[in-house]
Amino acid sequence: MKGSDVSGKVINKADIKKSANIAIGEDATANMGAVTMKNSKVSGKIVNKADVKKSANIAIGKDSKANMGSVTAE
């Protein structure tokens, strides 16, 4: 959600098992079971409930990001 105006709740419920989330290369991004908000305004609650088991989350490279079962607000 980029440049959003959210009134209420942002809810992320991730159930991730036996998975790989990989970002490789410069400025690469990988999201799994994740909510990413950039330049957004939230009036209310942000709720994150993640159940991650036997999984890998890997970012390789300059300014690379890998998000798993997360909420990222910039």
PDB file of N, CA and C in Angstrom:
ATOM      1  N   MET A   1       0.857  -1.162   0.000  1.00  0.00           N
ATOM      2  CA  MET A   1       0.000   0.000   0.000  1.00  0.00           C
ATOM      3  C   MET A   1       0.904   1.225   0.000  1.00  0.00           C
ATOM      4  N   LYS A   2       0.956   1.903  -1.084  1.00  0.00           N
ATOM      5  CA  LYS A   2       1.818   3.070  -1.203  1.00  0.00           C
ATOM      6  C   LYS A   2       0.950   4.321  -1.253  1.00  0.00           C
ATOM      7  N   GLY A   3       1.280   5.281  -0.393  1.00  0.00           N
ATOM      8  CA  GLY A   3       0.562   6.543  -0.384  1.00  0.00           C
ATOM      9  C   GLY A   3      -0.899   6.418  -0.004  1.00  0.00           C
ATOM     10  N   SER A   4      -1.225   5.464   0.850  1.00  0.00           N
ATOM     11  CA  SER A   4      -2.615   5.227   1.239  1.00  0.00           C
ATOM     12  C   SER A   4      -2.989   6.016   2.484  1.00  0.00           C
ATOM     13  N   ASP A   5      -4.268   6.271   2.635  1.00  0.00           N
ATOM     14  CA  ASP A   5      -4.816   6.885   3.839  1.00  0.00           C
ATOM     15  C   ASP A   5      -5.794   5.862   4.409  1.00  0.00           C
ATOM     16  N   VAL A   6      -5.374   5.177   5.480  1.00  0.00           N
ATOM     17  CA  VAL A   6      -6.157   4.084   6.045  1.00  0.00           C
ATOM     18  C   VAL A   6      -6.796   4.525   7.354  1.00  0.00           C
ATOM     19  N   SER A   7      -8.110   4.375   7.446  1.00  0.00           N
ATOM     20  CA  SER A   7      -8.831   4.669   8.671  1.00  0.00           C
ATOM     21  C   SER A   7      -9.444   3.358   9.148  1.00  0.00           C
ATOM     22  N   GLY A   8      -8.985   2.880  10.287  1.00  0.00           N
ATOM     23  CA  GLY A   8      -9.468   1.598  10.793  1.00  0.00           C
ATOM     24  C   GLY A   8      -8.307   0.704  11.140  1.00  0.00           C
ATOM     25  N   LYS A   9      -8.358  -0.550  10.700  1.00  0.00           N
ATOM     26  CA  LYS A   9      -7.330  -1.524  11.063  1.00  0.00           C
ATOM     27  C   LYS A   9      -6.607  -2.067   9.833  1.00  0.00           C
ATOM     28  N   VAL A  10      -5.330  -2.324  10.018  1.00  0.00           N
ATOM     29  CA  VAL A  10      -4.548  -3.090   9.052  1.00  0.00           C
ATOM     30  C   VAL A  10      -4.189  -4.377   9.774  1.00  0.00           C
ATOM     31  N   ILE A  11      -4.666  -5.508   9.272  1.00  0.00           N
ATOM     32  CA  ILE A  11      -4.453  -6.790   9.944  1.00  0.00           C
ATOM     33  C   ILE A  11      -3.686  -7.726   9.020  1.00  0.00           C
ATOM     34  N   ASN A  12      -2.598  -8.264   9.532  1.00  0.00           N
ATOM     35  CA  ASN A  12      -1.816  -9.256   8.803  1.00  0.00           C
ATOM     36  C   ASN A  12      -1.780 -10.525   9.637  1.00  0.00           C
ATOM     37  N   LYS A  13      -2.315 -11.603   9.079  1.00  0.00           N
ATOM     38  CA  LYS A  13      -2.278 -12.900   9.749  1.00  0.00           C
ATOM     39  C   LYS A  13      -1.607 -13.873   8.794  1.00  0.00           C
ATOM     40  N   ALA A  14      -0.377 -14.241   9.118  1.00  0.00           N
ATOM     41  CA  ALA A  14       0.405 -15.108   8.232  1.00  0.00           C
ATOM     42  C   ALA A  14       0.643 -16.460   8.890  1.00  0.00           C
ATOM     43  N   ASP A  15       0.411 -17.513   8.122  1.00  0.00           N
ATOM     44  CA  ASP A  15       0.672 -18.882   8.559  1.00  0.00           C
ATOM     45  C   ASP A  15       1.626 -19.480   7.527  1.00  0.00           C
ATOM     46  N   ILE A  16       2.918 -19.451   7.830  1.00  0.00           N
ATOM     47  CA  ILE A  16       3.947 -19.841   6.867  1.00  0.00           C
ATOM     48  C   ILE A  16       4.697 -21.056   7.392  1.00  0.00           C
ATOM     49  N   LYS A  17       4.740 -22.089   6.580  1.00  0.00           N
ATOM     50  CA  LYS A  17       5.418 -23.320   6.988  1.00  0.00           C
ATOM     51  C   LYS A  17       6.237 -23.873   5.831  1.00  0.00           C
ATOM     52  N   LYS A  18       7.447 -24.329   6.144  1.00  0.00           N
ATOM     53  CA  LYS A  18       8.337 -24.980   5.174  1.00  0.00           C
ATOM     54  C   LYS A  18       8.444 -24.175   3.885  1.00  0.00           C
ATOM     55  N   SER A  19       8.838 -22.919   4.008  1.00  0.00           N
ATOM     56  CA  SER A  19       8.900 -22.023   2.856  1.00  0.00           C
ATOM     57  C   SER A  19      10.227 -21.291   2.794  1.00  0.00           C
ATOM     58  N   ALA A  20      10.537 -20.775   1.610  1.00  0.00           N
ATOM     59  CA  ALA A  20      11.724 -19.943   1.421  1.00  0.00           C
ATOM     60  C   ALA A  20      11.304 -18.634   0.773  1.00  0.00           C
ATOM     61  N   ASN A  21      11.769 -17.529   1.331  1.00  0.00           N
ATOM     62  CA  ASN A  21      11.502 -16.191   0.827  1.00  0.00           C
ATOM     63  C   ASN A  21      12.863 -15.563   0.558  1.00  0.00           C
ATOM     64  N   ILE A  22      13.200 -15.345  -0.710  1.00  0.00           N
ATOM     65  CA  ILE A  22      14.561 -14.954  -1.062  1.00  0.00           C
ATOM     66  C   ILE A  22      14.561 -13.749  -2.001  1.00  0.00           C
ATOM     67  N   ALA A  23      15.335 -12.725  -1.635  1.00  0.00           N
ATOM     68  CA  ALA A  23      15.570 -11.561  -2.494  1.00  0.00           C
ATOM     69  C   ALA A  23      17.052 -11.556  -2.847  1.00  0.00           C
ATOM     70  N   ILE A  24      17.369 -11.639  -4.138  1.00  0.00           N
ATOM     71  CA  ILE A  24      18.759 -11.676  -4.580  1.00  0.00           C
ATOM     72  C   ILE A  24      18.987 -10.572  -5.606  1.00  0.00           C
ATOM     73  N   GLY A  25      20.017  -9.758  -5.364  1.00  0.00           N
ATOM     74  CA  GLY A  25      20.374  -8.695  -6.301  1.00  0.00           C
ATOM     75  C   GLY A  25      20.213  -7.329  -5.671  1.00  0.00           C
ATOM     76  N   GLU A  26      20.776  -6.343  -6.316  1.00  0.00           N
ATOM     77  CA  GLU A  26      20.723  -4.976  -5.798  1.00  0.00           C
ATOM     78  C   GLU A  26      19.285  -4.465  -5.799  1.00  0.00           C
ATOM     79  N   ASP A  27      18.873  -3.911  -4.668  1.00  0.00           N
ATOM     80  CA  ASP A  27      17.527  -3.351  -4.474  1.00  0.00           C
ATOM     81  C   ASP A  27      16.403  -4.376  -4.655  1.00  0.00           C
ATOM     82  N   ALA A  28      16.703  -5.650  -4.500  1.00  0.00           N
ATOM     83  CA  ALA A  28      15.677  -6.692  -4.626  1.00  0.00           C
ATOM     84  C   ALA A  28      14.819  -6.738  -3.361  1.00  0.00           C
ATOM     85  N   THR A  29      13.548  -7.062  -3.523  1.00  0.00           N
ATOM     86  CA  THR A  29      12.629  -7.172  -2.393  1.00  0.00           C
ATOM     87  C   THR A  29      11.804  -8.443  -2.538  1.00  0.00           C
ATOM     88  N   ALA A  30      11.672  -9.174  -1.430  1.00  0.00           N
ATOM     89  CA  ALA A  30      10.819 -10.363  -1.395  1.00  0.00           C
ATOM     90  C   ALA A  30       9.906 -10.252  -0.180  1.00  0.00           C
ATOM     91  N   ASN A  31       8.614 -10.420  -0.395  1.00  0.00           N
ATOM     92  CA  ASN A  31       7.628 -10.363   0.682  1.00  0.00           C
ATOM     93  C   ASN A  31       6.807 -11.644   0.681  1.00  0.00           C
ATOM     94  N   MET A  32       6.679 -12.247   1.853  1.00  0.00           N
ATOM     95  CA  MET A  32       5.832 -13.436   1.995  1.00  0.00           C
ATOM     96  C   MET A  32       5.036 -13.285   3.285  1.00  0.00           C
ATOM     97  N   GLY A  33       3.724 -13.300   3.164  1.00  0.00           N
ATOM     98  CA  GLY A  33       2.887 -13.126   4.348  1.00  0.00           C
ATOM     99  C   GLY A  33       3.164 -11.799   5.025  1.00  0.00           C
ATOM    100  N   ALA A  34       3.425 -10.772   4.219  1.00  0.00           N
ATOM    101  CA  ALA A  34       3.844  -9.478   4.753  1.00  0.00           C
ATOM    102  C   ALA A  34       2.988  -8.355   4.183  1.00  0.00           C
ATOM    103  N   VAL A  35       2.854  -7.293   4.956  1.00  0.00           N
ATOM    104  CA  VAL A  35       2.193  -6.075   4.511  1.00  0.00           C
ATOM    105  C   VAL A  35       3.254  -4.987   4.486  1.00  0.00           C
ATOM    106  N   THR A  36       3.362  -4.291   3.360  1.00  0.00           N
ATOM    107  CA  THR A  36       4.327  -3.203   3.232  1.00  0.00           C
ATOM    108  C   THR A  36       3.571  -1.917   2.937  1.00  0.00           C
ATOM    109  N   MET A  37       3.803  -0.911   3.766  1.00  0.00           N
ATOM    110  CA  MET A  37       3.152   0.383   3.581  1.00  0.00           C
ATOM    111  C   MET A  37       4.232   1.448   3.480  1.00  0.00           C
ATOM    112  N   LYS A  38       4.176   2.230   2.413  1.00  0.00           N
ATOM    113  CA  LYS A  38       5.157   3.288   2.218  1.00  0.00           C
ATOM    114  C   LYS A  38       4.413   4.602   2.015  1.00  0.00           C
ATOM    115  N   ASN A  39       4.850   5.624   2.735  1.00  0.00           N
ATOM    116  CA  ASN A  39       4.222   6.946   2.652  1.00  0.00           C
ATOM    117  C   ASN A  39       2.715   6.869   2.887  1.00  0.00           C
ATOM    118  N   SER A  40       2.318   6.041   3.836  1.00  0.00           N
ATOM    119  CA  SER A  40       0.902   5.867   4.149  1.00  0.00           C
ATOM    120  C   SER A  40       0.584   6.413   5.531  1.00  0.00           C
ATOM    121  N   LYS A  41      -0.644   6.860   5.691  1.00  0.00           N
ATOM    122  CA  LYS A  41      -1.117   7.367   6.973  1.00  0.00           C
ATOM    123  C   LYS A  41      -2.155   6.384   7.503  1.00  0.00           C
ATOM    124  N   VAL A  42      -1.931   5.902   8.722  1.00  0.00           N
ATOM    125  CA  VAL A  42      -2.857   4.957   9.332  1.00  0.00           C
ATOM    126  C   VAL A  42      -3.385   5.558  10.625  1.00  0.00           C
ATOM    127  N   SER A  43      -4.701   5.735  10.706  1.00  0.00           N
ATOM    128  CA  SER A  43      -5.315   6.159  11.960  1.00  0.00           C
ATOM    129  C   SER A  43      -6.115   4.959  12.451  1.00  0.00           C
ATOM    130  N   GLY A  44      -5.600   4.320  13.458  1.00  0.00           N
ATOM    131  CA  GLY A  44      -6.203   3.096  13.965  1.00  0.00           C
ATOM    132  C   GLY A  44      -5.110   2.146  14.400  1.00  0.00           C
ATOM    133  N   LYS A  45      -5.335   0.858  14.210  1.00  0.00           N
ATOM    134  CA  LYS A  45      -4.394  -0.155  14.687  1.00  0.00           C
ATOM    135  C   LYS A  45      -3.746  -0.900  13.529  1.00  0.00           C
ATOM    136  N   ILE A  46      -2.495  -1.291  13.761  1.00  0.00           N
ATOM    137  CA  ILE A  46      -1.810  -2.225  12.876  1.00  0.00           C
ATOM    138  C   ILE A  46      -1.581  -3.478  13.699  1.00  0.00           C
ATOM    139  N   VAL A  47      -2.130  -4.605  13.241  1.00  0.00           N
ATOM    140  CA  VAL A  47      -2.043  -5.862  13.973  1.00  0.00           C
ATOM    141  C   VAL A  47      -1.306  -6.884  13.111  1.00  0.00           C
ATOM    142  N   ASN A  48      -0.318  -7.544  13.697  1.00  0.00           N
ATOM    143  CA  ASN A  48       0.430  -8.574  12.989  1.00  0.00           C
ATOM    144  C   ASN A  48       0.475  -9.829  13.844  1.00  0.00           C
ATOM    145  N   LYS A  49      -0.008 -10.935  13.278  1.00  0.00           N
ATOM    146  CA  LYS A  49       0.071 -12.224  13.956  1.00  0.00           C
ATOM    147  C   LYS A  49       0.673 -13.206  12.965  1.00  0.00           C
ATOM    148  N   ALA A  50       1.916 -13.579  13.211  1.00  0.00           N
ATOM    149  CA  ALA A  50       2.620 -14.459  12.282  1.00  0.00           C
ATOM    150  C   ALA A  50       3.001 -15.761  12.968  1.00  0.00           C
ATOM    151  N   ASP A  51       2.713 -16.862  12.291  1.00  0.00           N
ATOM    152  CA  ASP A  51       3.129 -18.186  12.738  1.00  0.00           C
ATOM    153  C   ASP A  51       4.052 -18.726  11.647  1.00  0.00           C
ATOM    154  N   VAL A  52       5.354 -18.613  11.875  1.00  0.00           N
ATOM    155  CA  VAL A  52       6.355 -19.019  10.888  1.00  0.00           C
ATOM    156  C   VAL A  52       7.143 -20.194  11.451  1.00  0.00           C
ATOM    157  N   LYS A  53       7.143 -21.307  10.715  1.00  0.00           N
ATOM    158  CA  LYS A  53       7.859 -22.504  11.165  1.00  0.00           C
ATOM    159  C   LYS A  53       8.656 -23.103  10.017  1.00  0.00           C
ATOM    160  N   LYS A  54       9.888 -23.499  10.328  1.00  0.00           N
ATOM    161  CA  LYS A  54      10.767 -24.194   9.372  1.00  0.00           C
ATOM    162  C   LYS A  54      10.839 -23.456   8.044  1.00  0.00           C
ATOM    163  N   SER A  55      11.124 -22.165   8.101  1.00  0.00           N
ATOM    164  CA  SER A  55      11.176 -21.333   6.906  1.00  0.00           C
ATOM    165  C   SER A  55      12.450 -20.499   6.891  1.00  0.00           C
ATOM    166  N   ALA A  56      12.864 -20.114   5.691  1.00  0.00           N
ATOM    167  CA  ALA A  56      14.060 -19.283   5.526  1.00  0.00           C
ATOM    168  C   ALA A  56      13.674 -17.957   4.898  1.00  0.00           C
ATOM    169  N   ASN A  57      14.256 -16.887   5.404  1.00  0.00           N
ATOM    170  CA  ASN A  57      14.023 -15.539   4.913  1.00  0.00           C
ATOM    171  C   ASN A  57      15.392 -14.937   4.622  1.00  0.00           C
ATOM    172  N   ILE A  58      15.722 -14.727   3.339  1.00  0.00           N
ATOM    173  CA  ILE A  58      17.083 -14.361   2.954  1.00  0.00           C
ATOM    174  C   ILE A  58      17.078 -13.164   2.009  1.00  0.00           C
ATOM    175  N   ALA A  59      17.943 -12.188   2.295  1.00  0.00           N
ATOM    176  CA  ALA A  59      18.173 -11.048   1.402  1.00  0.00           C
ATOM    177  C   ALA A  59      19.666 -10.986   1.109  1.00  0.00           C
ATOM    178  N   ILE A  60      20.024 -11.057  -0.177  1.00  0.00           N
ATOM    179  CA  ILE A  60      21.421 -11.015  -0.593  1.00  0.00           C
ATOM    180  C   ILE A  60      21.572  -9.908  -1.634  1.00  0.00           C
ATOM    181  N   GLY A  61      22.463  -8.969  -1.368  1.00  0.00           N
ATOM    182  CA  GLY A  61      22.709  -7.881  -2.307  1.00  0.00           C
ATOM    183  C   GLY A  61      22.524  -6.535  -1.642  1.00  0.00           C
ATOM    184  N   LYS A  62      23.138  -5.534  -2.233  1.00  0.00           N
ATOM    185  CA  LYS A  62      23.084  -4.174  -1.692  1.00  0.00           C
ATOM    186  C   LYS A  62      21.635  -3.678  -1.640  1.00  0.00           C
ATOM    187  N   ASP A  63      21.247  -3.197  -0.475  1.00  0.00           N
ATOM    188  CA  ASP A  63      19.909  -2.633  -0.237  1.00  0.00           C
ATOM    189  C   ASP A  63      18.769  -3.611  -0.540  1.00  0.00           C
ATOM    190  N   SER A  64      19.018  -4.908  -0.417  1.00  0.00           N
ATOM    191  CA  SER A  64      17.972  -5.914  -0.609  1.00  0.00           C
ATOM    192  C   SER A  64      17.192  -6.113   0.682  1.00  0.00           C
ATOM    193  N   LYS A  65      15.914  -6.484   0.547  1.00  0.00           N
ATOM    194  CA  LYS A  65      15.048  -6.682   1.706  1.00  0.00           C
ATOM    195  C   LYS A  65      14.229  -7.949   1.523  1.00  0.00           C
ATOM    196  N   ALA A  66      14.096  -8.708   2.593  1.00  0.00           N
ATOM    197  CA  ALA A  66      13.219  -9.875   2.602  1.00  0.00           C
ATOM    198  C   ALA A  66      12.360  -9.790   3.859  1.00  0.00           C
ATOM    199  N   ASN A  67      11.055  -9.797   3.681  1.00  0.00           N
ATOM    200  CA  ASN A  67      10.114  -9.689   4.795  1.00  0.00           C
ATOM    201  C   ASN A  67       9.208 -10.909   4.810  1.00  0.00           C
ATOM    202  N   MET A  68       9.082 -11.518   5.981  1.00  0.00           N
ATOM    203  CA  MET A  68       8.233 -12.702   6.117  1.00  0.00           C
ATOM    204  C   MET A  68       7.402 -12.567   7.388  1.00  0.00           C
ATOM    205  N   GLY A  69       6.088 -12.655   7.228  1.00  0.00           N
ATOM    206  CA  GLY A  69       5.206 -12.568   8.391  1.00  0.00           C
ATOM    207  C   GLY A  69       5.364 -11.265   9.142  1.00  0.00           C
ATOM    208  N   SER A  70       5.459 -10.165   8.405  1.00  0.00           N
ATOM    209  CA  SER A  70       5.752  -8.886   9.049  1.00  0.00           C
ATOM    210  C   SER A  70       4.916  -7.752   8.470  1.00  0.00           C
ATOM    211  N   VAL A  71       4.921  -6.641   9.185  1.00  0.00           N
ATOM    212  CA  VAL A  71       4.346  -5.395   8.695  1.00  0.00           C
ATOM    213  C   VAL A  71       5.473  -4.380   8.660  1.00  0.00           C
ATOM    214  N   THR A  72       5.680  -3.763   7.506  1.00  0.00           N
ATOM    215  CA  THR A  72       6.710  -2.744   7.351  1.00  0.00           C
ATOM    216  C   THR A  72       6.029  -1.432   7.004  1.00  0.00           C
ATOM    217  N   ALA A  73       6.262  -0.416   7.819  1.00  0.00           N
ATOM    218  CA  ALA A  73       5.701   0.911   7.567  1.00  0.00           C
ATOM    219  C   ALA A  73       6.852   1.905   7.465  1.00  0.00           C
ATOM    220  N   GLU A  74       6.962   2.548   6.320  1.00  0.00           N
ATOM    221  CA  GLU A  74       8.032   3.527   6.095  1.00  0.00           C
ATOM    222  C   GLU A  74       7.445   4.893   5.856  1.00  0.00           C
TER     223      GLU A  74
END
